[in-house]
Short mmCIF file of C-alpha atoms and ligand atoms in Angstrom, two decimals:
data_model
loop_
_atom_site.label_atom_id
_atom_site.label_comp_id
_atom_site.label_asym_id
_atom_site.label_seq_id
_atom_site.Cartn_x
_atom_site.Cartn_y
_atom_site.Cartn_z
CA MET A 1 -0.89 -12.19 11.54
CA ASN A 2 -0.54 -15.48 13.36
CA THR A 3 -1.66 -18.55 11.40
CA THR A 4 -0.39 -21.04 13.96
CA LYS A 5 -3.06 -23.27 15.45
CA ILE A 6 -3.62 -23.47 19.18
CA ASN A 7 -2.97 -27.24 19.25
CA GLU A 8 0.54 -26.70 17.93
CA TYR A 9 1.49 -25.09 21.24
CA ALA A 10 1.00 -28.38 23.07
CA ALA A 11 4.43 -29.47 21.85
CA VAL A 12 5.98 -26.56 23.77
CA VAL A 13 3.85 -26.24 26.91
CA GLY A 14 2.03 -29.57 27.20
CA GLN A 15 -1.53 -30.60 26.31
CA PRO A 16 -3.12 -29.84 29.74
CA ILE A 17 -2.43 -26.12 29.28
CA ILE A 18 -4.12 -26.15 25.89
CA ASP A 19 -7.09 -28.06 27.33
CA ASP A 20 -7.44 -25.41 30.05
CA LEU A 21 -7.51 -22.65 27.43
CA LYS A 22 -10.26 -24.42 25.52
CA LEU A 23 -12.33 -24.90 28.66
CA LEU A 24 -11.95 -21.29 29.72
CA SER A 25 -12.79 -19.95 26.27
CA LYS A 26 -16.18 -21.66 26.41
CA ARG A 27 -17.08 -19.44 29.35
CA LEU A 28 -16.60 -16.40 27.15
CA LYS A 29 -18.78 -17.58 24.29
CA GLY A 30 -20.82 -14.75 22.83
CA LYS A 31 -18.61 -11.96 24.18
CA VAL A 32 -17.04 -9.57 21.71
CA ILE A 33 -13.55 -8.35 22.63
CA GLN A 34 -12.37 -5.14 20.97
CA ASN A 35 -8.67 -4.28 21.32
CA ILE A 36 -7.67 -0.72 20.56
CA ASN A 37 -4.13 0.67 20.31
CA SER A 38 -2.20 3.23 18.30
CA THR A 39 -0.05 1.24 15.88
CA ALA A 40 -0.47 -1.93 13.87
CA VAL A 41 3.27 -2.48 13.58
CA GLY A 42 6.39 -1.82 15.63
CA GLY A 43 6.93 -2.13 19.36
CA GLY A 44 5.81 -4.67 21.88
CA VAL A 45 2.05 -4.02 21.93
CA ALA A 46 1.59 -4.64 18.22
CA GLU A 47 3.88 -7.65 18.50
CA ILE A 48 1.66 -9.23 21.16
CA LEU A 49 -1.67 -8.36 19.57
CA SER A 50 -0.66 -9.76 16.20
CA ARG A 51 -0.07 -13.13 17.83
CA MET A 52 -2.86 -13.09 20.39
CA VAL A 53 -5.88 -11.92 18.42
CA PRO A 54 -5.88 -14.82 15.90
CA LEU A 55 -5.52 -17.38 18.69
CA LEU A 56 -8.42 -15.94 20.69
CA ARG A 57 -10.48 -16.09 17.51
CA GLU A 58 -9.51 -19.70 16.98
CA LEU A 59 -10.71 -20.33 20.53
CA ASN A 60 -14.08 -18.99 19.34
CA ILE A 61 -13.80 -15.71 21.19
CA ASP A 62 -14.95 -12.99 18.84
CA THR A 63 -11.85 -10.79 19.12
CA HIS A 64 -11.03 -7.69 17.08
CA TRP A 65 -8.20 -5.17 16.88
CA ASP A 66 -8.69 -1.53 15.86
CA VAL A 67 -6.08 1.21 15.59
CA ILE A 68 -6.81 4.88 16.32
CA LYS A 69 -5.85 7.58 13.84
CA GLY A 70 -3.16 10.01 14.96
CA GLY A 71 -0.92 12.00 12.68
CA ARG A 72 2.41 13.65 13.33
CA GLN A 73 1.23 16.28 15.83
CA PHE A 74 -0.71 13.79 17.90
CA PHE A 75 2.14 11.28 18.06
CA ASP A 76 4.64 14.03 18.89
CA VAL A 77 2.49 14.79 21.93
CA THR A 78 1.89 11.18 22.92
CA LYS A 79 5.63 10.50 22.64
CA LYS A 80 6.16 13.37 25.09
CA PHE A 81 3.59 11.74 27.37
CA HIS A 82 5.41 8.43 26.98
CA ASN A 83 8.73 9.99 27.97
CA ALA A 84 7.18 11.96 30.85
CA LEU A 85 5.39 8.88 32.20
CA HIS A 86 8.79 7.23 32.23
CA GLY A 87 10.05 10.09 34.37
CA ARG A 88 12.03 11.92 31.68
CA PRO A 89 11.94 15.72 31.76
CA GLU A 90 9.54 16.94 29.06
CA GLU A 91 7.93 20.32 28.49
CA ILE A 92 4.27 19.65 28.00
CA ASN A 93 2.12 22.71 27.59
CA GLN A 94 -1.59 23.45 27.28
CA ARG A 95 -1.37 23.37 23.49
CA ASP A 96 -0.03 19.78 23.64
CA LEU A 97 -2.93 18.76 25.86
CA ASP A 98 -5.37 20.48 23.50
CA ILE A 99 -3.95 18.63 20.49
CA PHE A 100 -4.22 15.36 22.39
CA LEU A 101 -7.83 16.01 23.36
CA GLU A 102 -8.82 17.29 19.94
CA ILE A 103 -7.46 14.27 18.02
CA SER A 104 -8.91 11.98 20.70
CA GLN A 105 -12.28 13.64 20.10
CA ASN A 106 -11.96 12.89 16.37
CA ASN A 107 -11.33 9.27 17.20
CA ILE A 108 -14.30 9.24 19.56
CA GLU A 109 -16.48 10.46 16.72
CA GLU A 110 -15.05 8.18 14.06
CA MET A 111 -14.33 4.93 15.83
CA ASP A 112 -17.04 2.35 16.05
CA ILE A 113 -17.20 0.87 19.56
CA TYR A 114 -18.88 -2.52 19.40
CA GLY A 115 -17.08 -4.65 22.03
CA ASP A 116 -18.70 -6.14 25.09
CA ILE A 117 -15.20 -5.72 26.45
CA VAL A 118 -13.18 -2.80 25.13
CA PHE A 119 -9.49 -3.42 25.76
CA VAL A 120 -7.56 -0.17 25.41
CA HIS A 121 -3.76 -0.38 25.23
CA ASP A 122 -1.52 2.42 26.55
CA PRO A 123 -2.24 6.14 26.89
CA GLN A 124 -2.72 7.12 23.23
CA PRO A 125 -6.35 5.88 22.92
CA ILE A 126 -7.23 6.38 26.58
CA VAL A 127 -9.83 9.13 26.06
CA LEU A 128 -12.06 6.76 24.09
CA VAL A 129 -13.49 5.66 27.43
CA LYS A 130 -15.79 8.66 27.10
CA LYS A 131 -17.82 6.36 24.85
CA LYS A 132 -18.36 3.89 27.69
CA LYS A 133 -21.94 2.66 28.02
CA GLU A 134 -23.05 -0.65 29.52
CA ASN A 135 -19.98 -2.48 28.23
CA LYS A 136 -16.78 -3.23 30.17
CA TRP A 137 -13.61 -1.22 29.63
CA ILE A 138 -10.07 -2.26 30.51
CA TRP A 139 -7.01 -0.01 30.34
CA ARG A 140 -3.86 -2.01 29.69
CA CYS A 141 -0.75 -0.07 30.65
CA HIS A 142 2.32 -1.57 28.99
CA ILE A 143 4.76 1.08 30.15
CA ASP A 144 6.93 1.59 33.21
CA VAL A 145 4.97 4.03 35.37
CA SER A 146 6.98 3.49 38.54
CA SER A 147 7.92 7.19 38.74
CA PRO A 148 5.76 9.16 36.32
CA ASN A 149 5.59 12.89 35.80
CA GLN A 150 2.75 13.74 38.18
CA MET A 151 1.13 16.34 35.98
CA ILE A 152 0.64 13.89 33.11
CA TRP A 153 -0.33 11.03 35.37
CA GLU A 154 -3.02 13.16 37.01
CA PHE A 155 -4.23 14.30 33.59
CA LEU A 156 -4.62 10.65 32.55
CA GLU A 157 -6.19 9.63 35.85
CA ASP A 158 -9.35 11.49 34.90
CA PHE A 159 -9.79 8.94 32.14
CA ILE A 160 -8.35 5.89 33.90
CA PHE A 161 -10.86 6.21 36.74
CA ASN A 162 -13.69 5.60 34.27
CA TYR A 163 -12.41 2.18 33.28
CA ASP A 164 -13.64 -0.98 35.00
CA ALA A 165 -10.14 -2.29 35.45
CA ALA A 166 -6.50 -1.51 34.78
CA VAL A 167 -3.73 -3.97 33.97
CA PHE A 168 -0.03 -3.44 34.69
CA SER A 169 2.97 -5.60 33.85
CA SER A 170 4.82 -5.46 37.15
CA PRO A 171 3.96 -4.86 40.83
CA ALA A 172 6.59 -2.09 40.73
CA PHE A 173 4.27 0.03 38.57
CA SER A 174 1.06 -0.52 40.42
CA PRO A 175 -0.31 2.92 41.39
CA LYS A 176 -3.11 3.66 43.85
CA LEU A 177 -6.34 3.56 41.87
CA PRO A 178 -10.02 3.46 42.77
CA ILE A 179 -10.65 0.78 40.12
CA ARG A 180 -9.74 -2.91 40.03
CA GLN A 181 -6.16 -3.63 39.17
CA PHE A 182 -4.55 -6.73 37.68
CA LEU A 183 -0.92 -7.67 37.25
CA ILE A 184 -0.33 -9.58 34.06
CA SER A 185 3.04 -9.90 32.42
CA PRO A 186 3.41 -9.85 28.67
CA SER A 187 4.59 -12.82 26.64
CA ILE A 188 6.24 -14.01 23.48
CA ASP A 189 5.03 -16.53 20.96
CA PRO A 190 7.45 -19.46 20.77
CA LEU A 191 6.12 -20.48 17.35
CA SER A 192 6.26 -17.10 15.63
CA ASP A 193 8.85 -16.26 12.98
CA LYS A 194 10.48 -14.06 15.60
CA ASN A 195 11.04 -16.93 18.01
CA ARG A 196 10.83 -20.31 16.33
CA GLU A 197 13.90 -22.48 15.79
CA LEU A 198 15.81 -21.61 12.64
CA PRO A 199 18.09 -23.73 10.49
CA GLN A 200 21.76 -22.76 10.80
CA GLU A 201 21.90 -21.92 7.09
CA THR A 202 19.19 -19.28 7.56
CA ILE A 203 21.17 -17.71 10.41
CA ASP A 204 24.39 -17.79 8.40
CA GLY A 205 22.62 -16.33 5.38
CA VAL A 206 21.42 -13.33 7.39
CA LEU A 207 24.93 -12.76 8.79
CA ARG A 208 26.37 -12.86 5.26
CA LYS A 209 23.73 -10.47 4.01
CA TYR A 210 24.72 -7.86 6.59
CA GLU A 211 28.46 -8.63 6.46
CA ILE A 212 28.66 -9.66 10.09
CA TYR A 213 31.42 -12.15 10.85
CA LYS A 214 31.31 -15.08 13.21
CA SER A 215 35.03 -14.78 13.91
CA LYS A 216 34.48 -12.11 16.60
CA PRO A 217 31.93 -12.18 19.42
CA ILE A 218 28.70 -10.39 18.53
CA ILE A 219 27.07 -8.16 21.15
CA THR A 220 23.54 -7.19 20.15
CA GLN A 221 20.78 -4.84 21.18
CA ILE A 222 17.53 -5.08 19.23
CA SER A 223 15.36 -2.06 19.95
CA ARG A 224 13.57 0.88 18.49
CA PHE A 225 15.96 3.85 18.30
CA ASP A 226 14.59 5.48 21.41
CA ARG A 227 16.51 7.35 24.11
CA LEU A 228 14.90 5.18 26.77
CA LYS A 229 16.61 2.18 25.16
CA ASP A 230 19.93 4.06 25.52
CA PRO A 231 21.59 3.07 22.22
CA LEU A 232 24.34 5.64 22.80
CA GLY A 233 25.04 4.04 26.17
CA VAL A 234 25.27 0.66 24.42
CA ILE A 235 28.03 2.03 22.18
CA GLU A 236 29.89 3.19 25.30
CA VAL A 237 29.54 -0.27 26.80
CA TYR A 238 30.86 -1.84 23.59
CA LYS A 239 33.85 0.52 23.57
CA GLN A 240 34.73 -0.57 27.10
CA VAL A 241 34.53 -4.23 26.19
CA LYS A 242 36.45 -3.68 22.96
CA ARG A 243 39.49 -2.45 24.91
CA TYR A 244 39.89 -5.94 26.34
CA ARG A 245 38.38 -8.14 23.68
CA ASP A 246 37.94 -7.70 19.95
CA CYS A 247 34.21 -7.87 19.28
CA GLN A 248 31.38 -6.51 17.15
CA LEU A 249 28.34 -4.52 18.10
CA LEU A 250 25.02 -4.97 16.39
CA LEU A 251 22.32 -2.38 16.91
CA ALA A 252 19.20 -3.41 15.07
CA GLY A 253 15.98 -1.51 15.20
CA GLY A 254 13.06 -0.38 13.17
CA GLY A 255 10.56 2.34 13.78
CA ALA A 256 7.04 2.27 15.13
CA SER A 257 4.43 4.42 13.43
CA ASP A 258 3.54 6.01 16.77
CA ASP A 259 7.19 6.89 17.57
CA PRO A 260 8.28 10.04 15.73
CA GLU A 261 11.56 10.43 17.65
CA GLY A 262 13.31 7.43 16.10
CA LYS A 263 14.90 9.18 13.13
CA LYS A 264 16.73 11.73 15.23
CA VAL A 265 18.03 9.15 17.69
CA LEU A 266 19.20 6.99 14.78
CA GLU A 267 21.21 9.92 13.38
CA GLU A 268 22.90 10.41 16.77
CA VAL A 269 23.70 6.71 16.93
CA LYS A 270 25.17 6.68 13.42
CA ASP A 271 27.25 9.70 14.27
CA LYS A 272 28.66 8.12 17.40
CA ALA A 273 29.38 4.85 15.60
CA LYS A 274 31.11 6.28 12.56
CA HIS A 275 34.62 5.14 11.71
CA ASP A 276 34.14 1.81 13.48
CA PRO A 277 33.51 -0.98 10.96
CA ASP A 278 32.72 -3.37 13.81
CA ILE A 279 29.56 -1.48 14.72
CA HIS A 280 26.66 -2.64 12.56
CA ILE A 281 23.57 -0.49 12.55
CA LEU A 282 20.66 -2.19 10.86
CA LEU A 283 17.19 -0.97 10.09
CA LEU A 284 14.97 -3.99 9.84
CA PRO A 285 11.42 -2.95 9.24
CA GLN A 286 9.30 -5.85 10.38
CA ASN A 287 11.63 -8.61 9.42
CA ASP A 288 10.96 -11.18 12.10
CA ILE A 289 13.06 -13.99 10.68
CA GLU A 290 16.08 -11.71 10.37
CA ILE A 291 15.66 -10.46 13.95
CA ASN A 292 15.33 -14.04 15.10
CA ALA A 293 18.49 -15.00 13.19
CA LEU A 294 20.46 -12.06 14.58
CA GLN A 295 19.42 -12.86 18.14
CA ARG A 296 20.43 -16.49 17.63
CA ALA A 297 23.76 -15.51 16.08
CA SER A 298 24.65 -13.22 18.99
CA THR A 299 27.19 -14.13 21.64
CA VAL A 300 25.60 -11.81 24.22
CA ILE A 301 22.38 -9.82 24.09
CA ILE A 302 22.30 -6.49 25.85
CA GLN A 303 19.23 -4.44 26.79
CA LYS A 304 20.50 -1.24 28.34
CA SER A 305 17.13 0.44 28.79
CA ILE A 306 16.78 3.40 31.12
CA LYS A 307 13.11 2.52 31.67
CA GLU A 308 11.34 -0.56 30.39
CA GLY A 309 7.70 -1.62 30.59
CA PHE A 310 8.67 -5.24 30.24
CA GLY A 311 11.23 -5.69 27.51
CA LEU A 312 10.06 -8.34 25.08
CA THR A 313 13.49 -8.27 23.48
CA VAL A 314 14.85 -9.69 26.75
CA THR A 315 12.23 -12.44 26.72
CA GLU A 316 13.01 -13.24 23.10
CA ALA A 317 16.72 -13.50 23.85
CA LEU A 318 16.22 -15.67 26.94
CA TRP A 319 13.93 -17.98 25.00
CA LYS A 320 16.80 -18.48 22.58
CA ALA A 321 18.94 -19.46 25.61
CA LYS A 322 21.18 -16.45 25.11
CA PRO A 323 23.16 -14.89 27.95
CA VAL A 324 21.60 -11.47 28.54
CA VAL A 325 22.99 -8.37 30.22
CA ALA A 326 20.14 -5.98 30.96
CA SER A 327 19.38 -2.94 33.08
CA ASN A 328 17.77 -3.52 36.43
CA VAL A 329 14.68 -1.48 35.54
CA GLY A 330 10.96 -1.92 34.97
CA GLY A 331 9.87 -5.41 33.99
CA ILE A 332 13.39 -6.69 33.35
CA PRO A 333 14.03 -8.05 36.88
CA LEU A 334 10.87 -10.14 36.54
CA GLN A 335 12.68 -11.91 33.76
CA ILE A 336 16.24 -11.97 34.98
CA THR A 337 17.36 -13.17 38.36
CA HIS A 338 20.86 -11.79 38.67
CA LYS A 339 23.54 -14.45 38.18
CA TYR A 340 20.90 -17.11 37.62
CA SER A 341 19.09 -16.32 34.38
CA GLY A 342 21.21 -13.42 33.17
CA LEU A 343 23.14 -10.47 34.56
CA LEU A 344 21.52 -7.24 35.70
CA CYS A 345 23.39 -3.97 35.48
CA ASN A 346 22.95 -0.40 36.68
CA SER A 347 25.56 1.49 34.66
CA ILE A 348 27.70 1.50 31.55
CA GLU A 349 30.64 0.21 33.59
CA GLY A 350 28.50 -2.53 35.13
CA ALA A 351 27.22 -3.63 31.74
CA GLY A 352 30.75 -3.64 30.30
CA PHE A 353 32.04 -5.68 33.21
CA ALA A 354 29.18 -8.19 32.88
CA ILE A 355 29.76 -8.66 29.15
CA LYS A 356 33.49 -9.21 29.67
CA GLN A 357 32.68 -11.79 32.30
CA LEU A 358 30.37 -13.65 29.90
CA LEU A 359 32.85 -13.53 27.02
CA ASN A 360 35.53 -14.94 29.33
CA SER A 361 33.33 -17.72 30.74
CA PRO A 362 31.33 -19.36 27.94
CA GLU A 363 30.18 -22.20 30.22
CA TYR A 364 28.75 -19.74 32.75
CA ALA A 365 27.11 -17.78 29.91
CA LYS A 366 25.56 -20.98 28.58
CA LYS A 367 24.16 -21.92 31.99
CA LEU A 368 22.56 -18.49 32.44
CA GLY A 369 20.98 -18.79 28.99
CA GLU A 370 19.56 -22.23 29.72
CA ASN A 371 18.08 -21.05 33.02
CA GLY A 372 16.60 -18.05 31.25
CA ARG A 373 14.91 -20.23 28.67
CA GLU A 374 13.24 -22.36 31.36
CA HIS A 375 12.09 -19.25 33.20
CA VAL A 376 10.46 -17.98 30.01
CA ARG A 377 8.89 -21.38 29.31
CA ASN A 378 7.28 -21.35 32.75
CA ASN A 379 6.19 -17.72 32.85
CA PHE A 380 6.27 -15.69 29.69
CA LEU A 381 4.83 -17.69 26.82
CA LEU A 382 1.71 -16.68 24.97
CA THR A 383 -0.37 -19.54 26.37
CA ARG A 384 -0.02 -18.24 29.95
CA HIS A 385 -0.92 -14.79 28.73
CA LEU A 386 -4.03 -16.05 26.96
CA LYS A 387 -5.16 -17.76 30.13
CA ASP A 388 -4.61 -14.63 32.23
CA TYR A 389 -6.55 -12.49 29.77
CA MET A 390 -9.47 -14.90 29.65
CA LEU A 391 -9.61 -14.96 33.45
CA LEU A 392 -9.45 -11.17 33.45
CA PHE A 393 -12.36 -10.94 30.99
CA LEU A 394 -14.42 -13.38 33.05
CA SER A 395 -13.65 -11.58 36.29
CA LEU A 396 -15.28 -8.42 34.92
CA TYR A 397 -18.61 -10.20 35.15
CA HIS A 398 -18.12 -11.20 38.77
CA ARG A 399 -18.60 -9.12 41.86
CA GLU A 400 -15.51 -7.55 43.33
CA ASP A 401 -15.62 -9.48 46.56
CA VAL A 402 -15.40 -12.77 44.70
CA VAL A 403 -11.77 -13.75 44.44
CA TYR A 404 -11.41 -15.10 40.96
CA LEU A 405 -7.79 -15.02 39.89
N1 UDP B 501 11.38 -5.21 17.25
C1 UDP B 501 11.37 -5.54 15.91
N2 UDP B 501 12.17 -4.85 15.08
C2 UDP B 501 12.98 -3.88 15.51
C3 UDP B 501 12.99 -3.53 16.89
C4 UDP B 501 12.18 -4.22 17.74
O1 UDP B 501 10.66 -6.44 15.48
O2 UDP B 501 13.67 -3.31 14.69
C5 UDP B 501 10.51 -5.96 18.14
C6 UDP B 501 11.25 -6.72 19.20
O3 UDP B 501 11.76 -7.93 18.68
C7 UDP B 501 10.16 -6.87 20.25
C8 UDP B 501 9.38 -5.58 20.12
O4 UDP B 501 9.64 -5.07 18.80
O5 UDP B 501 9.32 -7.95 19.92
C9 UDP B 501 9.81 -4.54 21.13
O6 UDP B 501 9.21 -4.81 22.34
P1 UDP B 501 9.84 -4.31 23.70
O7 UDP B 501 8.91 -4.71 24.78
O8 UDP B 501 11.24 -4.82 23.83
O9 UDP B 501 9.95 -2.72 23.56
P2 UDP B 501 8.95 -1.56 23.08
O10 UDP B 501 9.36 -1.24 21.67
O11 UDP B 501 7.54 -2.06 23.20
O12 UDP B 501 9.26 -0.43 24.01
#
């Protein structure tokens, strides 16, 4: 959990932004905010909540975070939903829907709902809205729903329509809904262990620990082992680059407790990488300083996602002024303007070409990284996110025809 104090952020974003947050928070005095999601660790949602909840509390907003109970069967089904909402082919049958509804019903019975504002993250806890009374309910969709499987989307719509508002990360995902909709991008915390500056000896120590050498360029993807992150595609990209330039590939990922597919994907990745000592596959369960160090030690960061809600790993890399090559999908183009703050790609060949270009032109790579860092400073830091959420909470108590944001 975050123990950083709100005033410490003034050094990064300036005092006026902190003053604004304090002023806004006063307007929410007395309101209880209850966040609900499906995992306390792993993945972007848990990452954001672990930083945001303590800061809202410090701002005297009574904020809580609860996690639903699932189990293997439930998370197998919700992972299928996740894939299908991202447009991947998935066989979802009536039994899957029944399991989803049955476990959701258990959560409805067991979970105490006490928030004036109940802030539900992603599809897993979505059915809880059946407990809605006089309080306000927000559904926060963190995933890329630009081309969802219609059957699952329509199944979820029955629940979404009962919320007071829905929040999406990018205009590209915004569906037609009869409820109020907000566009709010995610953020990273510049002062967290994941993102703060690190002494060079810490970075070198982590490289030594994992036997990664600075003598060859390091190409890195940090991601859960998930097909939508395309780790096998990343190995293909690396192989293309390696034909022209000796380099190393670092694939670092941990699991998330609501992602049961990771183990299998990891096995496939290990199989594809075997016999190449320059491919490092690391499992780093919740080791923020090590992830930070590996990102900082990298020559190029790649994020070859097939779909991506936002891609906090891209934000984290840009904040570290790293040149990034990332797929032109989901929330990534909000972060990277092609040839200005990184390079966007649409294929394995395109990604390989972009990485070669960056390895051959360090000055160009450096410039892209610097531009990326400024873009993140202006748009994707936690302080902006806090402000947007407070305005969102306040707007729930205003009539719809009043333009608030
Ligand atoms: N992450 C991590 N350890 C890992 C893999 C990922 O801490 O082994 C973090 C990563 O640094 C980022 C978040 O998990 O903060 C992933 O968020 P993103 O939006 O990139 O993807 P998601 O997992 O939510 O699809």
